[in-house]
Amino acid sequence: MAETREILEELYQRIDEEHQKLLVDQLGHPDASLRAKALSSLCPYLSENQLWDLSEDPSHVVRRRLVACTYNRRLDTLLEKLARDPHPSVRTQAARRCEDPDLLRELAEDRSPRVRRATLLRVVTLDFDLGMKVVTELSKDPSFIVRTLAFELKKALSGAVFDSQLLPVSVLRRLTTVESRLFDQLSDLNSRLRAVTRCDEFGKVLSKIRPEKLRVHEIDELSKVLLRLLPTCKELIAEIPWLGELSKKCSGDALKRLLKVFHRLDADATLFLPHLFSENEEVQAVALEALGKRGDRNALAAAEKIVKENRGSDRIIRASLKVLKRFKVVDDFLAKRYTQIVLEKQFSRSTRKLAITLLKNGRVREATEDLLPLVSDPLEPPSIRKAVVRAIATLNPDLLFEV
């Protein structure tokens, strides 16, 4: 047995080394997302010099992924360099990981509101005194979002009544460990909900909930539990009489998750209609997808408008494409927009592949010549190239002989 174990351990080591070598080769891949994924897997095995080399990667996607690796390896000097990266998303990620008070003060004065916001949320959960100084300074910030957040955090840290809807749930939880009177505004509902694993346990918690007293962060926690328990407790959840009323009391992530619960419960379309044109695109996307699956033509009209006017984030464009795919809508103008979406690399792969599917299902043969260059483009992800090849093979197979 000992000899067999030694052979197996040697074999595992050999496979691991081979795997590592393959991943190291991917660090030179032209696709930045693949380089970032390889970095995540290789983080414990790369030398400090290799990590410093990666901090010069031309893509901010890789440099942003490097921040977590740097933090886990406790490479403070490298983290300090990344905190001064030219791209705001890298500095934002560094702010979320930073523990150096001096560097946090520097990041609190960053030119990007995103970085200042991330710094604000980080500093208040690390040090009470430093947090109070930073929130006081940023409560006069030129950015409305940063200024409003700082103002509410200042009230929370000083023990005044604050608007919990404006503070992320994760920060609310961590704030309970700082020296403040925040405890007065938080119930023990969150901790009770997190312990729920079975329907009978959930039923006991439900019987003690007073829906009129629920705050936004508690509705968000409740929605997470509902989503987790839906596969096994769907009947119990569907019978909660006050669930529909909660959507009037929340916004943002809490509302998005609650709408997902309604969607999976096959709730009536009227619950989603008020949110079809929400200013929060995550909420709007859930409402679009839910109404689209219910065959509601309000979703179709909204989706056509969004795609034709080319407005909104990748998330809302993708939700709109899902609706258009369900209704099988392709006209000349939409066909041109679908083609543009495929060609625009700032969209995610899933969004671009949806647009390819719509072109293929709509038999838009004239789009194939525009898409043909993607087949041989080494910078395109393999999944996009494959999807384009399948579409051309369906619509205009003769073109493939030109590649």
mmCIF file of C-alpha atoms in Angstrom:
data_model
loop_
_atom_site.group_PDB
_atom_site.id
_atom_site.type_symbol
_atom_site.label_atom_id
_atom_site.label_comp_id
_atom_site.label_asym_id
_atom_site.label_seq_id
_atom_site.Cartn_x
_atom_site.Cartn_y
_atom_site.Cartn_z
ATOM 1 C CA MET A 1 0.000 0.000 0.000
ATOM 2 C CA ALA A 2 2.817 2.419 0.854
ATOM 3 C CA GLU A 3 4.450 1.786 -2.523
ATOM 4 C CA THR A 4 1.132 2.343 -4.319
ATOM 5 C CA ARG A 5 0.597 5.611 -2.431
ATOM 6 C CA GLU A 6 4.072 6.824 -3.442
ATOM 7 C CA ILE A 7 3.371 5.999 -7.091
ATOM 8 C CA LEU A 8 0.041 7.824 -6.976
ATOM 9 C CA GLU A 9 1.543 10.865 -5.265
ATOM 10 C CA GLU A 10 4.281 10.993 -7.893
ATOM 11 C CA LEU A 11 1.657 10.707 -10.615
ATOM 12 C CA TYR A 12 -0.471 13.483 -9.088
ATOM 13 C CA GLN A 13 2.605 15.690 -8.875
ATOM 14 C CA ARG A 14 3.454 14.983 -12.503
ATOM 15 C CA ILE A 15 -0.081 15.821 -13.626
ATOM 16 C CA ASP A 16 -0.038 18.969 -11.506
ATOM 17 C CA GLU A 17 3.274 20.129 -12.988
ATOM 18 C CA GLU A 18 1.988 19.474 -16.483
ATOM 19 C CA HIS A 19 -1.193 21.353 -15.696
ATOM 20 C CA GLN A 20 0.800 24.272 -14.327
ATOM 21 C CA LYS A 21 2.937 24.365 -17.463
ATOM 22 C CA LEU A 22 -0.167 24.521 -19.643
ATOM 23 C CA LEU A 23 -1.536 27.347 -17.543
ATOM 24 C CA VAL A 24 1.762 29.258 -17.662
ATOM 25 C CA ASP A 25 1.586 29.056 -21.450
ATOM 26 C CA GLN A 26 -1.872 30.675 -21.247
ATOM 27 C CA LEU A 27 -0.332 33.748 -19.594
ATOM 28 C CA GLY A 28 0.799 34.722 -23.076
ATOM 29 C CA HIS A 29 -2.594 34.111 -24.721
ATOM 30 C CA PRO A 30 -3.929 37.052 -26.800
ATOM 31 C CA ASP A 31 -7.283 36.867 -24.997
ATOM 32 C CA ALA A 32 -7.007 38.923 -21.786
ATOM 33 C CA SER A 33 -9.831 37.019 -20.070
ATOM 34 C CA LEU A 34 -7.957 33.724 -20.549
ATOM 35 C CA ARG A 35 -4.755 35.274 -19.187
ATOM 36 C CA ALA A 36 -6.716 36.462 -16.145
ATOM 37 C CA LYS A 37 -8.214 33.007 -15.529
ATOM 38 C CA ALA A 38 -4.776 31.395 -15.816
ATOM 39 C CA LEU A 39 -3.422 33.934 -13.317
ATOM 40 C CA SER A 40 -6.141 33.043 -10.797
ATOM 41 C CA SER A 41 -5.179 29.366 -10.908
ATOM 42 C CA LEU A 42 -1.436 29.990 -10.890
ATOM 43 C CA CYS A 43 -1.335 32.637 -8.173
ATOM 44 C CA PRO A 44 0.183 30.431 -5.412
ATOM 45 C CA TYR A 45 2.842 29.039 -7.764
ATOM 46 C CA LEU A 46 4.162 32.117 -9.556
ATOM 47 C CA SER A 47 7.294 33.832 -8.303
ATOM 48 C CA GLU A 48 7.166 37.388 -7.040
ATOM 49 C CA ASN A 49 9.118 38.506 -10.129
ATOM 50 C CA GLN A 50 6.513 36.902 -12.398
ATOM 51 C CA LEU A 51 3.743 38.742 -10.547
ATOM 52 C CA TRP A 52 5.585 42.036 -10.932
ATOM 53 C CA ASP A 53 5.904 41.318 -14.668
ATOM 54 C CA LEU A 54 2.142 40.733 -14.844
ATOM 55 C CA SER A 55 1.529 44.144 -13.289
ATOM 56 C CA GLU A 56 2.714 45.514 -16.657
ATOM 57 C CA ASP A 57 0.191 43.434 -18.628
ATOM 58 C CA PRO A 58 -1.427 45.617 -21.338
ATOM 59 C CA SER A 59 -4.933 44.614 -20.228
ATOM 60 C CA HIS A 60 -6.542 46.078 -17.100
ATOM 61 C CA VAL A 61 -8.567 42.827 -16.849
ATOM 62 C CA VAL A 62 -5.380 40.916 -15.979
ATOM 63 C CA ARG A 63 -4.029 43.656 -13.713
ATOM 64 C CA ARG A 64 -7.363 43.801 -11.879
ATOM 65 C CA ARG A 65 -7.268 40.016 -11.305
ATOM 66 C CA LEU A 66 -3.693 40.418 -10.064
ATOM 67 C CA VAL A 67 -4.901 42.531 -7.132
ATOM 68 C CA ALA A 68 -6.566 39.565 -5.380
ATOM 69 C CA CYS A 69 -3.475 37.434 -5.957
ATOM 70 C CA THR A 70 -1.228 40.174 -4.571
ATOM 71 C CA TYR A 71 -3.451 40.579 -1.502
ATOM 72 C CA ASN A 72 -3.496 36.817 -0.798
ATOM 73 C CA ARG A 73 0.289 36.648 -1.089
ATOM 74 C CA ARG A 74 0.669 39.718 1.183
ATOM 75 C CA LEU A 75 2.835 41.534 -1.374
ATOM 76 C CA ASP A 76 2.206 45.013 -0.013
ATOM 77 C CA THR A 77 4.638 46.836 -2.308
ATOM 78 C CA LEU A 78 3.053 45.348 -5.413
ATOM 79 C CA LEU A 79 -0.428 46.145 -4.091
ATOM 80 C CA GLU A 80 0.711 49.732 -3.603
ATOM 81 C CA LYS A 81 1.801 49.850 -7.248
ATOM 82 C CA LEU A 82 -1.555 48.467 -8.411
ATOM 83 C CA ALA A 83 -3.319 51.076 -6.275
ATOM 84 C CA ARG A 84 -1.713 53.672 -8.555
ATOM 85 C CA ASP A 85 -2.558 51.829 -11.786
ATOM 86 C CA PRO A 86 -3.721 54.053 -14.684
ATOM 87 C CA HIS A 87 -7.029 52.173 -15.009
ATOM 88 C CA PRO A 88 -9.717 53.032 -12.408
ATOM 89 C CA SER A 89 -11.066 49.454 -12.203
ATOM 90 C CA VAL A 90 -7.648 48.229 -11.004
ATOM 91 C CA ARG A 91 -7.387 51.029 -8.431
ATOM 92 C CA THR A 92 -10.949 50.277 -7.321
ATOM 93 C CA GLN A 93 -10.083 46.623 -6.750
ATOM 94 C CA ALA A 94 -6.941 47.639 -4.868
ATOM 95 C CA ALA A 95 -9.000 49.951 -2.642
ATOM 96 C CA ARG A 96 -11.265 47.024 -1.711
ATOM 97 C CA ARG A 97 -8.233 45.008 -0.552
ATOM 98 C CA CYS A 98 -6.027 47.721 0.906
ATOM 99 C CA GLU A 99 -5.244 47.750 4.646
ATOM 100 C CA ASP A 100 -2.600 50.494 4.709
ATOM 101 C CA PRO A 101 -4.113 53.648 6.309
ATOM 102 C CA ASP A 102 -1.781 56.006 4.410
ATOM 103 C CA LEU A 103 -2.574 54.387 1.072
ATOM 104 C CA LEU A 104 -6.300 54.459 1.852
ATOM 105 C CA ARG A 105 -6.079 58.198 2.551
ATOM 106 C CA GLU A 106 -4.392 58.606 -0.811
ATOM 107 C CA LEU A 107 -7.076 56.531 -2.575
ATOM 108 C CA ALA A 108 -9.780 58.596 -0.886
ATOM 109 C CA GLU A 109 -8.507 61.520 -2.982
ATOM 110 C CA ASP A 110 -8.369 59.543 -6.239
ATOM 111 C CA ARG A 111 -9.623 61.299 -9.381
ATOM 112 C CA SER A 112 -12.174 58.526 -10.048
ATOM 113 C CA PRO A 113 -15.456 58.519 -8.055
ATOM 114 C CA ARG A 114 -15.504 54.705 -8.316
ATOM 115 C CA VAL A 115 -12.197 54.491 -6.466
ATOM 116 C CA ARG A 116 -13.247 57.012 -3.813
ATOM 117 C CA ARG A 117 -16.491 55.091 -3.234
ATOM 118 C CA ALA A 118 -14.652 51.754 -2.870
ATOM 119 C CA THR A 119 -12.155 53.363 -0.493
ATOM 120 C CA LEU A 120 -14.969 54.813 1.588
ATOM 121 C CA LEU A 121 -16.641 51.410 1.998
ATOM 122 C CA ARG A 122 -13.324 49.774 2.828
ATOM 123 C CA VAL A 123 -12.074 52.262 5.376
ATOM 124 C CA VAL A 124 -15.238 52.347 7.518
ATOM 125 C CA THR A 125 -15.008 48.593 8.093
ATOM 126 C CA LEU A 126 -11.320 48.663 9.035
ATOM 127 C CA ASP A 127 -10.806 51.539 11.443
ATOM 128 C CA PHE A 128 -13.457 53.605 13.242
ATOM 129 C CA ASP A 129 -11.372 56.757 13.749
ATOM 130 C CA LEU A 130 -9.920 56.751 10.230
ATOM 131 C CA GLY A 131 -13.373 55.938 8.862
ATOM 132 C CA MET A 132 -14.881 58.979 10.564
ATOM 133 C CA LYS A 133 -12.157 61.227 9.126
ATOM 134 C CA VAL A 134 -12.620 59.923 5.596
ATOM 135 C CA VAL A 135 -16.437 60.031 5.629
ATOM 136 C CA THR A 136 -16.296 63.603 6.974
ATOM 137 C CA GLU A 137 -13.999 64.648 4.126
ATOM 138 C CA LEU A 138 -15.960 62.804 1.426
ATOM 139 C CA SER A 139 -19.336 64.070 2.617
ATOM 140 C CA LYS A 140 -18.358 67.195 0.610
ATOM 141 C CA ASP A 141 -17.179 65.178 -2.420
ATOM 142 C CA PRO A 142 -18.033 66.609 -5.880
ATOM 143 C CA SER A 143 -19.619 63.270 -6.872
ATOM 144 C CA PHE A 144 -23.252 63.009 -5.747
ATOM 145 C CA ILE A 145 -22.984 59.223 -5.269
ATOM 146 C CA VAL A 146 -19.843 59.449 -3.117
ATOM 147 C CA ARG A 147 -21.153 62.462 -1.181
ATOM 148 C CA THR A 148 -24.497 60.801 -0.381
ATOM 149 C CA LEU A 149 -22.875 57.519 0.669
ATOM 150 C CA ALA A 150 -20.380 59.342 2.911
ATOM 151 C CA PHE A 151 -23.173 61.343 4.526
ATOM 152 C CA GLU A 152 -25.186 58.203 5.402
ATOM 153 C CA LEU A 153 -22.071 56.393 6.660
ATOM 154 C CA LYS A 154 -21.235 59.336 8.870
ATOM 155 C CA LYS A 155 -24.705 59.125 10.427
ATOM 156 C CA ALA A 156 -24.330 55.355 10.898
ATOM 157 C CA LEU A 157 -20.938 55.670 12.585
ATOM 158 C CA SER A 158 -22.142 58.443 14.873
ATOM 159 C CA GLY A 159 -25.232 56.500 15.928
ATOM 160 C CA ALA A 160 -27.787 58.690 14.145
ATOM 161 C CA VAL A 161 -30.691 57.274 12.131
ATOM 162 C CA PHE A 162 -29.520 56.540 8.582
ATOM 163 C CA ASP A 163 -31.015 55.303 5.324
ATOM 164 C CA SER A 164 -30.052 51.600 5.185
ATOM 165 C CA GLN A 165 -31.173 51.411 1.537
ATOM 166 C CA LEU A 166 -28.092 53.401 0.526
ATOM 167 C CA LEU A 167 -25.582 51.133 2.264
ATOM 168 C CA PRO A 168 -24.489 47.736 0.855
ATOM 169 C CA VAL A 169 -25.654 44.789 2.971
ATOM 170 C CA SER A 170 -22.096 43.477 3.365
ATOM 171 C CA VAL A 171 -20.997 46.817 4.835
ATOM 172 C CA LEU A 172 -24.006 46.948 7.154
ATOM 173 C CA ARG A 173 -23.030 43.576 8.593
ATOM 174 C CA ARG A 174 -19.400 44.529 9.082
ATOM 175 C CA LEU A 175 -20.290 47.874 10.592
ATOM 176 C CA THR A 176 -21.803 46.060 13.550
ATOM 177 C CA THR A 177 -18.217 45.307 14.677
ATOM 178 C CA VAL A 178 -17.144 48.958 14.823
ATOM 179 C CA GLU A 179 -17.569 51.256 17.798
ATOM 180 C CA SER A 180 -21.013 52.730 17.126
ATOM 181 C CA ARG A 181 -24.662 52.463 18.087
ATOM 182 C CA LEU A 182 -25.522 50.782 14.824
ATOM 183 C CA PHE A 183 -26.719 47.728 16.768
ATOM 184 C CA ASP A 184 -29.947 49.599 17.533
ATOM 185 C CA GLN A 185 -30.932 49.563 13.858
ATOM 186 C CA LEU A 186 -30.205 45.905 13.135
ATOM 187 C CA SER A 187 -32.311 42.956 14.266
ATOM 188 C CA ASP A 188 -31.159 39.375 14.570
ATOM 189 C CA LEU A 189 -33.221 38.374 11.527
ATOM 190 C CA ASN A 190 -30.188 38.151 9.236
ATOM 191 C CA SER A 191 -28.352 35.696 11.487
ATOM 192 C CA ARG A 192 -31.488 33.577 11.898
ATOM 193 C CA LEU A 193 -32.076 33.491 8.153
ATOM 194 C CA ARG A 194 -28.498 32.489 7.378
ATOM 195 C CA ALA A 195 -28.908 29.445 9.627
ATOM 196 C CA VAL A 196 -31.978 28.179 7.735
ATOM 197 C CA THR A 197 -31.385 25.002 5.720
ATOM 198 C CA ARG A 198 -34.723 23.135 5.822
ATOM 199 C CA CYS A 199 -38.366 23.975 5.151
ATOM 200 C CA ASP A 200 -39.473 23.357 8.735
ATOM 201 C CA GLU A 201 -36.756 25.691 10.055
ATOM 202 C CA PHE A 202 -37.777 28.314 7.539
ATOM 203 C CA GLY A 203 -41.438 27.939 8.503
ATOM 204 C CA LYS A 204 -40.571 28.727 12.145
ATOM 205 C CA VAL A 205 -38.634 31.838 11.132
ATOM 206 C CA LEU A 206 -41.474 32.954 8.842
ATOM 207 C CA SER A 207 -43.986 32.744 11.666
ATOM 208 C CA LYS A 208 -41.957 35.297 13.659
ATOM 209 C CA ILE A 209 -41.405 37.793 10.826
ATOM 210 C CA ARG A 210 -43.389 41.018 10.912
ATOM 211 C CA PRO A 211 -43.252 42.155 7.279
ATOM 212 C CA GLU A 212 -44.111 45.780 8.090
ATOM 213 C CA LYS A 213 -40.927 45.976 10.208
ATOM 214 C CA LEU A 214 -38.549 44.559 7.574
ATOM 215 C CA ARG A 215 -35.733 46.844 6.437
ATOM 216 C CA VAL A 216 -34.177 46.703 2.981
ATOM 217 C CA HIS A 217 -31.088 44.742 4.047
ATOM 218 C CA GLU A 218 -33.371 42.187 5.753
ATOM 219 C CA ILE A 219 -35.539 41.857 2.629
ATOM 220 C CA ASP A 220 -32.327 41.269 0.667
ATOM 221 C CA GLU A 221 -31.241 38.527 3.096
ATOM 222 C CA LEU A 222 -34.711 37.001 2.976
ATOM 223 C CA SER A 223 -34.653 36.978 -0.844
ATOM 224 C CA LYS A 224 -31.309 35.143 -0.832
ATOM 225 C CA VAL A 225 -32.779 32.460 1.437
ATOM 226 C CA LEU A 226 -35.905 32.196 -0.717
ATOM 227 C CA LEU A 227 -33.812 31.665 -3.841
ATOM 228 C CA ARG A 228 -31.776 28.994 -2.047
ATOM 229 C CA LEU A 229 -34.828 27.136 -0.715
ATOM 230 C CA LEU A 230 -37.088 27.448 -3.781
ATOM 231 C CA PRO A 231 -36.202 24.024 -5.248
ATOM 232 C CA THR A 232 -37.384 22.251 -2.068
ATOM 233 C CA CYS A 233 -39.831 24.691 -0.426
ATOM 234 C CA LYS A 234 -41.619 26.211 -3.418
ATOM 235 C CA GLU A 235 -45.131 25.526 -2.087
ATOM 236 C CA LEU A 236 -44.333 27.056 1.312
ATOM 237 C CA ILE A 237 -42.825 30.171 -0.290
ATOM 238 C CA ALA A 238 -45.711 30.563 -2.739
ATOM 239 C CA GLU A 239 -48.143 30.725 0.189
ATOM 240 C CA ILE A 240 -46.455 33.688 1.928
ATOM 241 C CA PRO A 241 -49.307 36.248 1.812
ATOM 242 C CA TRP A 242 -47.244 39.427 2.245
ATOM 243 C CA LEU A 243 -44.397 38.625 -0.166
ATOM 244 C CA GLY A 244 -45.762 40.764 -3.009
ATOM 245 C CA GLU A 245 -45.941 43.848 -0.777
ATOM 246 C CA LEU A 246 -42.192 43.745 -0.075
ATOM 247 C CA SER A 247 -41.363 44.935 -3.608
ATOM 248 C CA LYS A 248 -42.783 48.357 -2.642
ATOM 249 C CA LYS A 249 -40.324 48.658 0.245
ATOM 250 C CA CYS A 250 -37.012 47.916 -1.444
ATOM 251 C CA SER A 251 -34.785 48.827 -4.366
ATOM 252 C CA GLY A 252 -31.443 47.911 -5.930
ATOM 253 C CA ASP A 253 -30.046 44.428 -5.290
ATOM 254 C CA ALA A 254 -32.762 43.598 -2.773
ATOM 255 C CA LEU A 255 -35.492 44.308 -5.351
ATOM 256 C CA LYS A 256 -33.596 42.468 -8.083
ATOM 257 C CA ARG A 257 -33.388 39.300 -5.966
ATOM 258 C CA LEU A 258 -37.009 39.584 -4.874
ATOM 259 C CA LEU A 259 -38.139 39.853 -8.500
ATOM 260 C CA LYS A 260 -36.106 36.725 -9.271
ATOM 261 C CA VAL A 261 -38.080 34.939 -6.554
ATOM 262 C CA PHE A 262 -41.377 36.072 -8.118
ATOM 263 C CA HIS A 263 -40.108 34.974 -11.524
ATOM 264 C CA ARG A 264 -39.327 31.455 -10.318
ATOM 265 C CA LEU A 265 -42.668 31.294 -8.524
ATOM 266 C CA ASP A 266 -44.400 31.973 -11.878
ATOM 267 C CA ALA A 267 -45.941 35.129 -10.396
ATOM 268 C CA ASP A 268 -48.367 37.247 -12.385
ATOM 269 C CA ALA A 269 -46.914 39.688 -14.922
ATOM 270 C CA THR A 270 -48.389 42.646 -13.035
ATOM 271 C CA LEU A 271 -45.662 42.291 -10.412
ATOM 272 C CA PHE A 272 -42.972 43.012 -13.024
ATOM 273 C CA LEU A 273 -44.649 45.705 -15.131
ATOM 274 C CA PRO A 274 -43.881 48.613 -12.729
ATOM 275 C CA HIS A 275 -40.158 47.788 -13.038
ATOM 276 C CA LEU A 276 -39.946 47.455 -16.819
ATOM 277 C CA PHE A 277 -38.473 50.946 -17.114
ATOM 278 C CA SER A 278 -36.643 51.054 -13.785
ATOM 279 C CA GLU A 279 -33.601 53.332 -13.533
ATOM 280 C CA ASN A 280 -31.721 50.381 -12.043
ATOM 281 C CA GLU A 281 -30.713 48.280 -15.051
ATOM 282 C CA GLU A 282 -30.312 45.082 -13.016
ATOM 283 C CA VAL A 283 -33.920 45.395 -11.848
ATOM 284 C CA GLN A 284 -35.083 46.327 -15.354
ATOM 285 C CA ALA A 285 -33.275 43.310 -16.845
ATOM 286 C CA VAL A 286 -34.999 40.868 -14.467
ATOM 287 C CA ALA A 287 -38.387 42.451 -15.252
ATOM 288 C CA LEU A 288 -37.689 42.244 -19.000
ATOM 289 C CA GLU A 289 -36.721 38.570 -18.877
ATOM 290 C CA ALA A 290 -39.658 37.656 -16.634
ATOM 291 C CA LEU A 291 -42.221 39.451 -18.814
ATOM 292 C CA GLY A 292 -40.635 38.059 -21.974
ATOM 293 C CA LYS A 293 -40.994 34.486 -20.749
ATOM 294 C CA ARG A 294 -44.626 35.201 -19.932
ATOM 295 C CA GLY A 295 -45.205 36.353 -23.500
ATOM 296 C CA ASP A 296 -46.048 39.890 -22.444
ATOM 297 C CA ARG A 297 -45.798 42.222 -25.443
ATOM 298 C CA ASN A 298 -44.860 45.141 -23.184
ATOM 299 C CA ALA A 299 -41.489 43.420 -22.813
ATOM 300 C CA LEU A 300 -41.226 43.070 -26.594
ATOM 301 C CA ALA A 301 -41.857 46.782 -27.163
ATOM 302 C CA ALA A 302 -39.297 47.717 -24.499
ATOM 303 C CA ALA A 303 -36.688 45.277 -25.841
ATOM 304 C CA GLU A 304 -37.053 46.543 -29.413
ATOM 305 C CA LYS A 305 -36.669 50.138 -28.246
ATOM 306 C CA ILE A 306 -33.542 49.356 -26.192
ATOM 307 C CA VAL A 307 -31.795 47.450 -28.988
ATOM 308 C CA LYS A 308 -32.767 49.849 -31.781
ATOM 309 C CA GLU A 309 -31.700 52.909 -29.794
ATOM 310 C CA ASN A 310 -28.509 51.136 -28.699
ATOM 311 C CA ARG A 311 -28.820 52.267 -25.085
ATOM 312 C CA GLY A 312 -27.994 50.550 -21.847
ATOM 313 C CA SER A 313 -25.332 48.270 -20.447
ATOM 314 C CA ASP A 314 -24.336 44.831 -21.648
ATOM 315 C CA ARG A 315 -26.728 43.358 -19.060
ATOM 316 C CA ILE A 316 -29.792 45.207 -20.351
ATOM 317 C CA ILE A 317 -28.896 44.571 -24.016
ATOM 318 C CA ARG A 318 -28.565 40.840 -23.257
ATOM 319 C CA ALA A 319 -31.939 40.774 -21.487
ATOM 320 C CA SER A 320 -33.514 42.544 -24.460
ATOM 321 C CA LEU A 321 -31.985 40.058 -26.905
ATOM 322 C CA LYS A 322 -33.456 37.185 -24.877
ATOM 323 C CA VAL A 323 -36.912 38.742 -25.239
ATOM 324 C CA LEU A 324 -36.445 39.292 -28.984
ATOM 325 C CA LYS A 325 -35.248 35.719 -29.389
ATOM 326 C CA ARG A 326 -38.347 34.416 -27.611
ATOM 327 C CA PHE A 327 -40.637 36.442 -29.870
ATOM 328 C CA LYS A 328 -38.469 35.613 -32.936
ATOM 329 C CA VAL A 329 -38.290 39.251 -34.003
ATOM 330 C CA VAL A 330 -35.956 40.176 -36.878
ATOM 331 C CA ASP A 331 -36.496 43.114 -39.218
ATOM 332 C CA ASP A 332 -33.980 44.894 -41.446
ATOM 333 C CA PHE A 333 -33.011 47.473 -38.843
ATOM 334 C CA LEU A 334 -32.743 44.937 -36.027
ATOM 335 C CA ALA A 335 -30.659 42.664 -38.251
ATOM 336 C CA LYS A 336 -28.133 45.496 -38.645
ATOM 337 C CA ARG A 337 -28.119 46.046 -34.873
ATOM 338 C CA TYR A 338 -27.597 42.335 -34.200
ATOM 339 C CA THR A 339 -24.632 42.393 -36.579
ATOM 340 C CA GLN A 340 -23.183 45.468 -34.850
ATOM 341 C CA ILE A 341 -23.538 43.789 -31.438
ATOM 342 C CA VAL A 342 -21.607 40.749 -32.687
ATOM 343 C CA LEU A 343 -18.834 42.967 -34.045
ATOM 344 C CA GLU A 344 -18.544 45.176 -30.956
ATOM 345 C CA LYS A 345 -16.024 43.499 -28.658
ATOM 346 C CA GLN A 346 -17.038 45.478 -25.569
ATOM 347 C CA PHE A 347 -20.114 43.275 -25.288
ATOM 348 C CA SER A 348 -19.788 40.009 -23.359
ATOM 349 C CA ARG A 349 -19.507 36.695 -25.182
ATOM 350 C CA SER A 350 -22.966 35.593 -24.085
ATOM 351 C CA THR A 351 -24.525 38.793 -25.466
ATOM 352 C CA ARG A 352 -22.686 38.487 -28.773
ATOM 353 C CA LYS A 353 -23.608 34.810 -29.096
ATOM 354 C CA LEU A 354 -27.265 35.692 -28.521
ATOM 355 C CA ALA A 355 -27.047 38.195 -31.387
ATOM 356 C CA ILE A 356 -25.466 35.502 -33.604
ATOM 357 C CA THR A 357 -28.332 33.130 -32.754
ATOM 358 C CA LEU A 358 -30.885 35.795 -33.681
ATOM 359 C CA LEU A 359 -29.170 36.335 -37.041
ATOM 360 C CA LYS A 360 -29.081 32.600 -37.686
ATOM 361 C CA ASN A 361 -32.683 32.002 -36.631
ATOM 362 C CA GLY A 362 -33.811 34.997 -38.686
ATOM 363 C CA ARG A 363 -32.019 33.658 -41.777
ATOM 364 C CA VAL A 364 -30.142 36.962 -42.187
ATOM 365 C CA ARG A 365 -27.844 35.788 -44.979
ATOM 366 C CA GLU A 366 -26.448 39.248 -45.778
ATOM 367 C CA ALA A 367 -24.835 39.468 -42.329
ATOM 368 C CA THR A 368 -22.446 36.610 -43.046
ATOM 369 C CA GLU A 369 -19.977 38.706 -45.060
ATOM 370 C CA ASP A 370 -19.647 41.175 -42.179
ATOM 371 C CA LEU A 371 -19.087 38.344 -39.699
ATOM 372 C CA LEU A 372 -16.636 36.351 -41.843
ATOM 373 C CA PRO A 373 -13.453 38.206 -40.661
ATOM 374 C CA LEU A 374 -14.176 37.077 -37.080
ATOM 375 C CA VAL A 375 -13.523 33.455 -38.060
ATOM 376 C CA SER A 376 -9.811 34.062 -38.577
ATOM 377 C CA ASP A 377 -9.331 36.816 -35.985
ATOM 378 C CA PRO A 378 -6.845 35.475 -33.376
ATOM 379 C CA LEU A 379 -8.043 38.050 -30.816
ATOM 380 C CA GLU A 380 -11.576 36.684 -30.848
ATOM 381 C CA PRO A 381 -12.502 34.116 -28.156
ATOM 382 C CA PRO A 382 -12.832 30.561 -29.558
ATOM 383 C CA SER A 383 -16.503 30.402 -28.526
ATOM 384 C CA ILE A 384 -17.329 33.451 -30.684
ATOM 385 C CA ARG A 385 -15.403 32.092 -33.674
ATOM 386 C CA LYS A 386 -17.202 28.749 -33.386
ATOM 387 C CA ALA A 387 -20.604 30.412 -33.132
ATOM 388 C CA VAL A 388 -19.856 32.537 -36.211
ATOM 389 C CA VAL A 389 -18.700 29.481 -38.174
ATOM 390 C CA ARG A 390 -21.921 27.630 -37.312
ATOM 391 C CA ALA A 391 -24.010 30.633 -38.354
ATOM 392 C CA ILE A 392 -22.196 31.010 -41.677
ATOM 393 C CA ALA A 393 -22.392 27.262 -42.286
ATOM 394 C CA THR A 394 -26.169 27.539 -41.902
ATOM 395 C CA LEU A 395 -26.725 30.775 -43.813
ATOM 396 C CA ASN A 396 -24.000 30.899 -46.462
ATOM 397 C CA PRO A 397 -21.660 27.864 -46.350
ATOM 398 C CA ASP A 398 -19.849 28.823 -49.566
ATOM 399 C CA LEU A 399 -18.217 31.719 -47.723
ATOM 400 C CA LEU A 400 -16.267 29.342 -45.497
ATOM 401 C CA PHE A 401 -14.171 28.245 -48.452
ATOM 402 C CA GLU A 402 -12.798 31.791 -48.621
ATOM 403 C CA VAL A 403 -11.283 31.583 -45.138
#
